[in-house]
Every structure is written in C-alpha cells, then in structure tokens.
PDB file of C-alpha atoms in Angstrom:
ATOM      1  CA  MET A  12     -38.707 -21.146   3.541  1.00 49.00           C
ATOM      2  CA  GLY A  13     -39.463 -17.683   1.969  1.00 55.00           C
ATOM      3  CA  LEU A  14     -38.869 -15.837   5.241  1.00 50.00           C
ATOM      4  CA  LEU A  15     -35.752 -17.790   6.041  1.00 48.00           C
ATOM      5  CA  GLY A  16     -34.443 -17.142   2.566  1.00 48.00           C
ATOM      6  CA  PHE A  17     -35.120 -13.468   2.933  1.00 41.00           C
ATOM      7  CA  VAL A  18     -33.323 -13.358   6.303  1.00 41.00           C
ATOM      8  CA  PHE A  19     -30.472 -15.298   4.847  1.00 39.00           C
ATOM      9  CA  LEU A  20     -30.035 -12.909   1.882  1.00 42.00           C
ATOM     10  CA  SER A  21     -30.348  -9.877   4.206  1.00 46.00           C
ATOM     11  CA  VAL A  22     -27.646 -11.125   6.552  1.00 44.00           C
ATOM     12  CA  SER A  23     -25.441 -12.128   3.690  1.00 47.00           C
ATOM     13  CA  GLY A  24     -25.836  -8.756   2.059  1.00 44.00           C
ATOM     14  CA  TYR A  25     -25.059  -6.906   5.206  1.00 39.00           C
ATOM     15  CA  ALA A  26     -22.007  -9.054   5.781  1.00 41.00           C
ATOM     16  CA  MET A  27     -20.822  -8.402   2.181  1.00 44.00           C
ATOM     17  CA  LEU A  28     -21.250  -4.599   2.548  1.00 35.00           C
ATOM     18  CA  LYS A  29     -19.371  -4.752   5.842  1.00 40.00           C
ATOM     19  CA  ILE A  30     -16.516  -6.490   4.253  1.00 38.00           C
ATOM     20  CA  ARG A  31     -16.393  -4.076   1.381  1.00 41.00           C
ATOM     21  CA  ALA A  32     -16.416  -1.166   3.776  1.00 38.00           C
ATOM     22  CA  ASN A  33     -13.598  -2.654   5.731  1.00 41.00           C
ATOM     23  CA  GLU A  34     -11.618  -3.102   2.511  1.00 44.00           C
ATOM     24  CA  ALA A  35     -11.954   0.606   1.692  1.00 59.00           C
ATOM     25  CA  VAL A  36      -8.497   2.213   1.619  1.00 74.00           C
ATOM     26  CA  VAL A  37      -7.807   4.594   4.596  1.00 88.00           C
ATOM     27  CA  LEU A  38      -6.053   7.802   3.428  1.00 90.00           C
ATOM     28  CA  ASP A  39      -3.628  10.043   5.275  1.00 90.00           C
ATOM     29  CA  ALA A  40      -3.402  13.812   5.245  1.00 91.00           C
ATOM     30  CA  ASN A  41      -1.858  13.803   1.659  1.00 91.00           C
ATOM     31  CA  GLN A  42      -4.694  11.615   0.383  1.00 92.00           C
ATOM     32  CA  CYS A  43      -2.259   8.687   0.186  1.00 93.00           C
ATOM     33  CA  PRO A  44      -3.051   5.157   1.373  1.00 94.00           C
ATOM     34  CA  GLU A  45      -1.908   4.822   5.067  1.00 92.00           C
ATOM     35  CA  THR A  46       0.078   1.763   3.965  1.00 91.00           C
ATOM     36  CA  GLY A  47       1.959   3.990   1.396  1.00 92.00           C
ATOM     37  CA  PRO A  48       1.508   5.173  -2.153  1.00 95.00           C
ATOM     38  CA  VAL A  49       1.391   2.581  -4.964  1.00 96.00           C
ATOM     39  CA  SER A  50       3.756   4.594  -7.240  1.00 96.00           C
ATOM     40  CA  VAL A  51       5.591   7.967  -7.006  1.00 96.00           C
ATOM     41  CA  ARG A  52       6.258  10.670  -9.613  1.00 97.00           C
ATOM     42  CA  ALA A  53       8.413  13.747  -8.856  1.00 97.00           C
ATOM     43  CA  ILE A  54       8.752  16.822 -11.089  1.00 96.00           C
ATOM     44  CA  LEU A  55      11.749  19.185 -10.655  1.00 96.00           C
ATOM     45  CA  LEU A  56      11.086  22.527 -12.379  1.00 94.00           C
ATOM     46  CA  ASP A  57      14.281  24.543 -13.091  1.00 91.00           C
ATOM     47  CA  LEU A  58      13.002  28.023 -13.649  1.00 81.00           C
ATOM     48  CA  THR A  59      16.143  29.767 -12.410  1.00 80.00           C
ATOM     49  CA  ASP A  60      16.198  31.463 -15.827  1.00 79.00           C
ATOM     50  CA  PRO A  61      13.356  32.760 -17.960  1.00 81.00           C
ATOM     51  CA  ILE A  62      11.818  30.562 -20.695  1.00 85.00           C
ATOM     52  CA  SER A  63       9.963  31.613 -23.757  1.00 86.00           C
ATOM     53  CA  GLU A  64       6.200  31.749 -23.998  1.00 89.00           C
ATOM     54  CA  ILE A  65       5.864  28.779 -26.371  1.00 92.00           C
ATOM     55  CA  THR A  66       8.215  26.793 -24.026  1.00 90.00           C
ATOM     56  CA  GLN A  67       5.932  27.577 -21.110  1.00 91.00           C
ATOM     57  CA  VAL A  68       2.934  26.219 -23.160  1.00 92.00           C
ATOM     58  CA  ASP A  69       4.723  23.066 -24.104  1.00 93.00           C
ATOM     59  CA  LEU A  70       5.950  22.566 -20.451  1.00 93.00           C
ATOM     60  CA  LYS A  71       2.397  22.973 -19.149  1.00 92.00           C
ATOM     61  CA  ARG A  72       1.206  20.415 -21.706  1.00 94.00           C
ATOM     62  CA  GLN A  73       3.880  17.859 -20.497  1.00 94.00           C
ATOM     63  CA  PHE A  74       3.029  18.612 -16.877  1.00 94.00           C
ATOM     64  CA  GLU A  75      -0.751  18.151 -17.403  1.00 93.00           C
ATOM     65  CA  ARG A  76      -0.171  14.849 -19.301  1.00 94.00           C
ATOM     66  CA  THR A  77       1.943  13.517 -16.528  1.00 95.00           C
ATOM     67  CA  VAL A  78      -0.709  14.463 -13.874  1.00 93.00           C
ATOM     68  CA  SER A  79      -3.416  12.772 -15.902  1.00 92.00           C
ATOM     69  CA  GLU A  80      -1.478   9.504 -15.831  1.00 94.00           C
ATOM     70  CA  ILE A  81      -1.175   9.357 -12.055  1.00 94.00           C
ATOM     71  CA  GLU A  82      -3.061   6.226 -10.939  1.00 95.00           C
ATOM     72  CA  VAL A  83      -5.390   6.092  -8.018  1.00 94.00           C
ATOM     73  CA  GLY A  84      -3.081   5.864  -4.892  1.00 95.00           C
ATOM     74  CA  GLY A  85      -0.212   7.207  -6.833  1.00 96.00           C
ATOM     75  CA  LEU A  86       1.909  10.041  -5.325  1.00 96.00           C
ATOM     76  CA  ILE A  87       3.060  13.161  -7.180  1.00 95.00           C
ATOM     77  CA  GLU A  88       5.491  15.710  -5.760  1.00 95.00           C
ATOM     78  CA  VAL A  89       6.476  18.928  -7.507  1.00 95.00           C
ATOM     79  CA  TYR A  90       9.579  21.005  -6.650  1.00 95.00           C
ATOM     80  CA  ALA A  91      11.011  24.246  -7.950  1.00 93.00           C
ATOM     81  CA  LEU A  92      14.801  24.425  -8.173  1.00 93.00           C
ATOM     82  CA  THR A  93      16.562  27.315  -6.568  1.00 90.00           C
ATOM     83  CA  SER A  94      20.042  28.751  -7.169  1.00 89.00           C
ATOM     84  CA  ASP A  95      21.193  27.420  -3.731  1.00 91.00           C
ATOM     85  CA  GLU A  96      22.642  23.905  -4.065  1.00 90.00           C
ATOM     86  CA  GLY A  97      20.251  21.340  -2.634  1.00 86.00           C
ATOM     87  CA  LYS A  98      17.627  23.841  -1.665  1.00 91.00           C
ATOM     88  CA  LEU A  99      14.255  23.169  -3.335  1.00 94.00           C
ATOM     89  CA  THR A 100      10.840  24.865  -3.034  1.00 92.00           C
ATOM     90  CA  PRO A 101       8.127  22.251  -2.590  1.00 93.00           C
ATOM     91  CA  THR A 102       4.949  23.341  -4.442  1.00 92.00           C
ATOM     92  CA  PHE A 103       2.802  20.191  -4.200  1.00 94.00           C
ATOM     93  CA  ARG A 104       2.691  16.795  -2.583  1.00 95.00           C
ATOM     94  CA  GLY A 105      -0.292  14.491  -2.621  1.00 94.00           C
ATOM     95  CA  CYS A 106      -1.774  11.288  -3.935  1.00 94.00           C
ATOM     96  CA  ASN A 107      -4.579  10.819  -6.435  1.00 94.00           C
ATOM     97  CA  PRO A 108      -7.443   9.752  -4.132  1.00 92.00           C
ATOM     98  CA  GLY A 109      -9.699   8.715  -6.995  1.00 88.00           C
ATOM     99  CA  ASP A 110     -12.586  10.763  -8.393  1.00 83.00           C
ATOM    100  CA  GLY A 111     -16.304   9.968  -8.150  1.00 72.00           C
ATOM    101  CA  ALA A 112     -16.130   7.469 -10.975  1.00 78.00           C
ATOM    102  CA  THR A 113     -13.925   5.264  -8.853  1.00 71.00           C
ATOM    103  CA  ALA A 114     -16.259   5.302  -5.807  1.00 67.00           C
ATOM    104  CA  ASP A 115     -18.129   2.215  -4.696  1.00 64.00           C
ATOM    105  CA  PRO A 116     -21.779   3.433  -4.567  1.00 60.00           C
ATOM    106  CA  TRP A 117     -22.660   0.859  -1.970  1.00 51.00           C
ATOM    107  CA  THR A 118     -20.022   1.836   0.614  1.00 52.00           C
ATOM    108  CA  SER A 119     -19.091   5.410  -0.210  1.00 64.00           C
ATOM    109  CA  ASN A 120     -20.430   8.736  -1.506  1.00 75.00           C
ATOM    110  CA  PRO A 121     -19.377   9.347  -5.106  1.00 82.00           C
ATOM    111  CA  ARG A 122     -20.324  12.980  -4.949  1.00 85.00           C
ATOM    112  CA  LYS A 123     -18.144  13.515  -1.859  1.00 88.00           C
ATOM    113  CA  LYS A 124     -15.236  11.583  -3.379  1.00 86.00           C
ATOM    114  CA  GLN A 125     -15.411  13.671  -6.542  1.00 89.00           C
ATOM    115  CA  GLN A 126     -15.314  16.779  -4.357  1.00 90.00           C
ATOM    116  CA  ARG A 127     -12.301  15.608  -2.417  1.00 86.00           C
ATOM    117  CA  TRP A 128     -10.488  14.688  -5.710  1.00 86.00           C
ATOM    118  CA  GLU A 129     -11.204  18.116  -7.110  1.00 91.00           C
ATOM    119  CA  GLU A 130     -10.202  20.121  -4.059  1.00 92.00           C
ATOM    120  CA  ALA A 131      -7.179  18.081  -2.888  1.00 89.00           C
ATOM    121  CA  PHE A 132      -5.697  16.920  -6.158  1.00 87.00           C
ATOM    122  CA  ASN A 133      -7.122  18.295  -9.443  1.00 88.00           C
ATOM    123  CA  LYS A 134      -7.587  21.916  -8.633  1.00 91.00           C
ATOM    124  CA  PRO A 135      -4.173  22.643  -6.916  1.00 89.00           C
ATOM    125  CA  LEU A 136      -2.381  20.889  -9.729  1.00 89.00           C
ATOM    126  CA  ARG A 137      -4.269  22.643 -12.376  1.00 88.00           C
ATOM    127  CA  GLU A 138      -3.535  26.004 -10.706  1.00 90.00           C
ATOM    128  CA  LEU A 139       0.141  24.987 -10.501  1.00 86.00           C
ATOM    129  CA  ALA A 140       0.237  24.278 -14.225  1.00 87.00           C
ATOM    130  CA  ASP A 141      -1.382  27.615 -14.956  1.00 85.00           C
ATOM    131  CA  SER A 142       1.338  29.370 -12.824  1.00 81.00           C
ATOM    132  CA  ILE A 143       4.320  27.987 -14.770  1.00 79.00           C
ATOM    133  CA  GLY A 144       5.958  31.101 -16.122  1.00 65.00           C
ATOM    134  CA  ASN A 145       9.126  33.144 -16.289  1.00 56.00           C
ATOM    135  CA  GLY A 146      11.904  32.635 -13.861  1.00 58.00           C
ATOM    136  CA  SER A 147      14.291  35.328 -12.605  1.00 59.00           C
ATOM    137  CA  GLU A 148      17.843  35.181 -14.012  1.00 63.00           C
ATOM    138  CA  SER A 149      20.228  33.416 -11.688  1.00 70.00           C
ATOM    139  CA  LYS A 150      23.944  32.866 -11.662  1.00 75.00           C
ATOM    140  CA  ARG A 151      23.645  29.198 -10.619  1.00 85.00           C
ATOM    141  CA  SER A 152      21.762  26.219 -11.828  1.00 89.00           C
ATOM    142  CA  PRO A 153      22.459  23.243  -9.484  1.00 95.00           C
ATOM    143  CA  ILE A 154      20.388  20.608 -11.281  1.00 96.00           C
ATOM    144  CA  MET A 155      22.350  17.641  -9.905  1.00 97.00           C
ATOM    145  CA  ALA A 156      22.044  18.861  -6.344  1.00 97.00           C
ATOM    146  CA  GLY A 157      18.262  19.139  -6.797  1.00 97.00           C
ATOM    147  CA  VAL A 158      18.025  15.553  -8.071  1.00 97.00           C
ATOM    148  CA  GLN A 159      20.259  14.382  -5.270  1.00 97.00           C
ATOM    149  CA  ARG A 160      17.960  16.060  -2.680  1.00 96.00           C
ATOM    150  CA  ILE A 161      14.826  14.465  -4.052  1.00 96.00           C
ATOM    151  CA  VAL A 162      16.368  11.005  -4.182  1.00 95.00           C
ATOM    152  CA  ILE A 163      17.846  11.081  -0.703  1.00 92.00           C
ATOM    153  CA  GLU A 164      14.951  12.842   1.130  1.00 91.00           C
ATOM    154  CA  ARG A 165      11.968  11.506  -0.731  1.00 90.00           C
ATOM    155  CA  PHE A 166      12.545   8.452  -2.810  1.00 91.00           C
ATOM    156  CA  SER A 167      14.599   6.546  -0.111  1.00 86.00           C
ATOM    157  CA  THR A 168      11.792   6.509   2.507  1.00 85.00           C
ATOM    158  CA  ALA A 169      10.587   3.019   3.685  1.00 84.00           C
ATOM    159  CA  LYS A 170       7.058   3.502   2.350  1.00 82.00           C
ATOM    160  CA  LEU A 171       8.320   4.003  -1.225  1.00 86.00           C
ATOM    161  CA  GLU A 172      10.445   0.710  -1.257  1.00 87.00           C
ATOM    162  CA  GLY A 173       9.694  -1.550  -4.156  1.00 90.00           C
ATOM    163  CA  ILE A 174       7.184   0.808  -6.024  1.00 95.00           C
ATOM    164  CA  SER A 175       7.477   2.347  -9.364  1.00 95.00           C
ATOM    165  CA  LYS A 176       9.535   5.668  -9.158  1.00 96.00           C
ATOM    166  CA  ARG A 177       9.977   8.279 -11.898  1.00 97.00           C
ATOM    167  CA  LEU A 178      11.635  11.666 -11.857  1.00 98.00           C
ATOM    168  CA  TYR A 179      11.053  14.394 -14.468  1.00 98.00           C
ATOM    169  CA  VAL A 180      13.500  17.192 -14.781  1.00 97.00           C
ATOM    170  CA  ALA A 181      12.344  20.359 -16.678  1.00 95.00           C
ATOM    171  CA  SER A 182      15.485  22.476 -17.309  1.00 93.00           C
ATOM    172  CA  ASP A 183      17.797  23.858 -19.913  1.00 92.00           C
ATOM    173  CA  MET A 184      20.092  21.109 -18.569  1.00 94.00           C
ATOM    174  CA  MET A 185      23.072  23.522 -18.295  1.00 93.00           C
ATOM    175  CA  GLU A 186      24.456  22.461 -14.936  1.00 95.00           C
ATOM    176  CA  ASN A 187      26.233  25.471 -13.538  1.00 94.00           C
ATOM    177  CA  THR A 188      27.897  25.353 -10.065  1.00 95.00           C
ATOM    178  CA  ASP A 189      31.356  25.996  -8.613  1.00 95.00           C
ATOM    179  CA  ALA A 190      31.999  22.187  -8.574  1.00 97.00           C
ATOM    180  CA  PHE A 191      31.184  21.780 -12.257  1.00 97.00           C
ATOM    181  CA  SER A 192      29.834  23.997 -15.045  1.00 96.00           C
ATOM    182  CA  ILE A 193      28.755  22.911 -18.531  1.00 95.00           C
ATOM    183  CA  TYR A 194      29.162  26.550 -19.507  1.00 92.00           C
ATOM    184  CA  GLU A 195      32.911  26.157 -18.860  1.00 93.00           C
ATOM    185  CA  SER A 196      33.572  22.590 -19.746  1.00 93.00           C
ATOM    186  CA  GLY A 197      30.909  21.845 -22.305  1.00 92.00           C
ATOM    187  CA  ALA A 198      28.678  18.747 -22.127  1.00 94.00           C
ATOM    188  CA  ASN A 199      31.825  16.625 -21.695  1.00 95.00           C
ATOM    189  CA  TYR A 200      31.283  13.751 -19.262  1.00 97.00           C
ATOM    190  CA  ASP A 201      34.998  13.042 -18.988  1.00 97.00           C
ATOM    191  CA  ALA A 202      35.522  16.607 -17.700  1.00 97.00           C
ATOM    192  CA  PHE A 203      32.828  16.041 -15.248  1.00 97.00           C
ATOM    193  CA  VAL A 204      34.397  12.862 -13.919  1.00 97.00           C
ATOM    194  CA  LYS A 205      37.566  14.774 -13.292  1.00 97.00           C
ATOM    195  CA  SER A 206      35.684  17.527 -11.467  1.00 97.00           C
ATOM    196  CA  ALA A 207      34.648  18.018  -7.880  1.00 97.00           C
ATOM    197  CA  GLY A 208      31.046  17.583  -8.948  1.00 96.00           C
ATOM    198  CA  ARG A 209      31.314  13.808  -9.497  1.00 96.00           C
ATOM    199  CA  ASP A 210      31.454  12.917  -5.892  1.00 96.00           C
ATOM    200  CA  LYS A 211      29.697  15.970  -4.509  1.00 96.00           C
ATOM    201  CA  PHE A 212      26.503  15.365  -6.518  1.00 96.00           C
ATOM    202  CA  ARG A 213      26.352  11.581  -6.519  1.00 94.00           C
ATOM    203  CA  ALA A 214      22.755  10.399  -6.443  1.00 93.00           C
ATOM    204  CA  LEU A 215      21.443   6.902  -5.613  1.00 92.00           C
ATOM    205  CA  LEU A 216      19.043   6.561  -8.509  1.00 95.00           C
ATOM    206  CA  ASP A 217      18.652   2.776  -8.205  1.00 93.00           C
ATOM    207  CA  GLY A 218      15.142   1.762  -9.234  1.00 92.00           C
ATOM    208  CA  THR A 219      14.358   5.269 -10.581  1.00 96.00           C
ATOM    209  CA  ASP A 220      13.369   6.156 -14.129  1.00 97.00           C
ATOM    210  CA  VAL A 221      14.535   9.660 -15.142  1.00 98.00           C
ATOM    211  CA  LYS A 222      13.149  11.790 -17.993  1.00 98.00           C
ATOM    212  CA  PHE A 223      14.125  15.205 -19.071  1.00 97.00           C
ATOM    213  CA  TRP A 224      12.126  17.968 -20.574  1.00 96.00           C
ATOM    214  CA  ALA A 225      14.813  20.194 -22.129  1.00 94.00           C
ATOM    215  CA  PHE A 226      14.371  23.983 -22.706  1.00 90.00           C
ATOM    216  CA  GLN A 227      16.392  25.214 -25.652  1.00 86.00           C
ATOM    217  CA  ARG A 228      18.534  28.230 -25.341  1.00 79.00           C
ATOM    218  CA  GLU A 229      20.776  29.942 -27.921  1.00 72.00           C
ATOM    219  CA  THR A 230      23.663  29.708 -25.394  1.00 63.00           C
ATOM    220  CA  SER A 231      23.123  26.036 -24.666  1.00 63.00           C
ATOM    221  CA  SER A 232      25.415  23.260 -25.708  1.00 63.00           C
ATOM    222  CA  ASP A 233      24.067  21.215 -28.649  1.00 81.00           C
ATOM    223  CA  GLN A 234      21.184  19.066 -27.600  1.00 85.00           C
ATOM    224  CA  VAL A 235      22.747  15.794 -28.715  1.00 90.00           C
ATOM    225  CA  SER A 236      25.770  16.324 -26.497  1.00 92.00           C
ATOM    226  CA  LEU A 237      23.528  17.374 -23.573  1.00 94.00           C
ATOM    227  CA  ALA A 238      21.227  14.385 -23.949  1.00 95.00           C
ATOM    228  CA  ASN A 239      24.220  12.037 -24.072  1.00 96.00           C
ATOM    229  CA  PHE A 240      25.771  13.740 -20.988  1.00 97.00           C
ATOM    230  CA  TRP A 241      22.721  13.436 -18.908  1.00 98.00           C
ATOM    231  CA  ALA A 242      21.925   9.832 -19.991  1.00 98.00           C
ATOM    232  CA  THR A 243      25.439   8.870 -18.911  1.00 98.00           C
ATOM    233  CA  TRP A 244      25.069  10.661 -15.573  1.00 98.00           C
ATOM    234  CA  VAL A 245      21.788   8.941 -14.816  1.00 98.00           C
ATOM    235  CA  GLU A 246      23.098   5.486 -15.688  1.00 97.00           C
ATOM    236  CA  ALA A 247      26.388   6.069 -13.800  1.00 97.00           C
ATOM    237  CA  ASN A 248      24.267   6.687 -10.674  1.00 97.00           C
ATOM    238  CA  GLY A 249      22.249   3.557 -11.134  1.00 96.00           C
ATOM    239  CA  GLY A 250      19.162   5.068 -12.608  1.00 97.00           C
ATOM    240  CA  SER A 251      17.239   4.253 -15.867  1.00 97.00           C
ATOM    241  CA  PHE A 252      17.318   6.955 -18.495  1.00 98.00           C
ATOM    242  CA  VAL A 253      13.958   6.936 -20.286  1.00 97.00           C
ATOM    243  CA  GLY A 254      13.978  10.013 -22.346  1.00 95.00           C
ATOM    244  CA  TYR A 255      15.235  13.525 -23.282  1.00 96.00           C
ATOM    245  CA  GLU A 256      12.486  15.527 -24.897  1.00 94.00           C
ATOM    246  CA  ARG A 257      13.223  18.942 -26.339  1.00 93.00           C
ATOM    247  CA  LEU A 258      10.483  21.345 -25.655  1.00 92.00           C
ATOM    248  CA  ALA A 259       9.338  23.933 -28.262  1.00 88.00           C
ATOM    249  CA  GLY A 260      10.780  27.363 -28.467  1.00 78.00           C
ATOM    250  CA  VAL A 261      14.206  28.918 -28.033  1.00 72.00           C
ATOM    251  CA  GLU A 262      15.024  31.545 -25.381  1.00 68.00           C
TER     252      GLU A 262
END
C-alpha cells in the first residue's frame, strides 16, 4: 500500500504540474496575452509647447502612478502629440507581464520572470518618465485629432472589445487648429458646435474613460471653463469624463 500510495501521489503531482503549466499564459511580442490584454491604458502627451520644470515633475509623478497601477496582462500605450493633425509619435506599447513575485515557482522561473518584467516593461517606462521635458513651440495643438487617432486605430481593435479602457491626456488643453481654436473662440462649446471641428474631430469614445492632466499657462482660458468644455466634448462623443486635474506650475 505504501508503494502504491507513493506512485499515486507522484502521478497526481505530475498531472497537477502539467495542468498548471498548460494554464500558463502565452505572451506575444508585446508581452501581452495572446488572447488579448485584460485592460488598456493610453497616455497622450501634448508637449508641442514647453512646460515649466515643476509641471514636468508633477507630470512624471502622474505618469509613474498610472504605470504602477497597470495590472498583470494590462496594456499601456504612450503617444506624443505632434503639430500635424492626427499624426502621433508612438513611444511605448506593451503589457505588464508580471514580475518575479507573480511567478508560480513550480512551473516557471521567478528570476527570469523578474528580468523580463524589468527589461520589457519597467525599465523602458521608467526611462520614458525621466525623458519628459520641454517641447518645442508649435503653431498647432490638435488634441482632438490625437484622441480621435488613438480611439480609431487602437481602442477599436477586436482584441480590446469588452475590456476596461482609459485614456489620459496631458496638455494645456488649448485646442488650436484651423477647424477650431480655443485661442480664437475661447472655451465655448457652442462655438465649437458651430465650427468645422465638430464633425472633423468626432471620436467614438463609447466605453472609454477619459482623464485630463492640465498644464497651466498664463495665456490659457480659465481652468473651470476648459474643464467644462472638455467634459462636454467627451460626453458628447459617448465617453465617460472621469477627471480634470490641474498640474502644478504655470508657464
């Protein structure tokens, strides 16, 4: 009975390890589950104009906090806005593969998993946070076109259907294009509705939470009006407005 019991336990243990190994998540080139990420967070950085040193520090703090909240299997994408409407510069795309503490010591190598997490996720995002700095002055700030591009090209893919989506926009929030300019019309949503920008920059934000990290400038419209304008724009496009946070400093 002792030998039979030992054999039974050995076979059962092997079978259990095999089941656990088969249940391990297979990752793609972006460290995301092959079946698709479990959530997605996108950050749009509008550095088309310089920001103050203290604003840079505050923005880095917000960025690092958001990264720290990405769950295992969650996707984060980071884009830099350019002065060309709808043209973004991708700076990072990848999922949190989980660090060594999330490894199953029976079926995986915690040290290797920690190394993968550091090299593919933590280090590049930490370096990106450190690189946040001054922009070069631009004549255009097409914020709506940037949001539109992310929503259409990234958030509408089949693998992201039905999962939590959140978009962060870091900007002075002074939309400035030929179709509509807050510098000319003020943060007046009625003026926007009557402009060419309403249809040109329509974005399908259904199922998307949107939060703004607002830079403060002496030339900006008052922050209450700006917050109300952007909250209205998000909700008019089917999204959920979840916050408008003024960052420290004034440029």
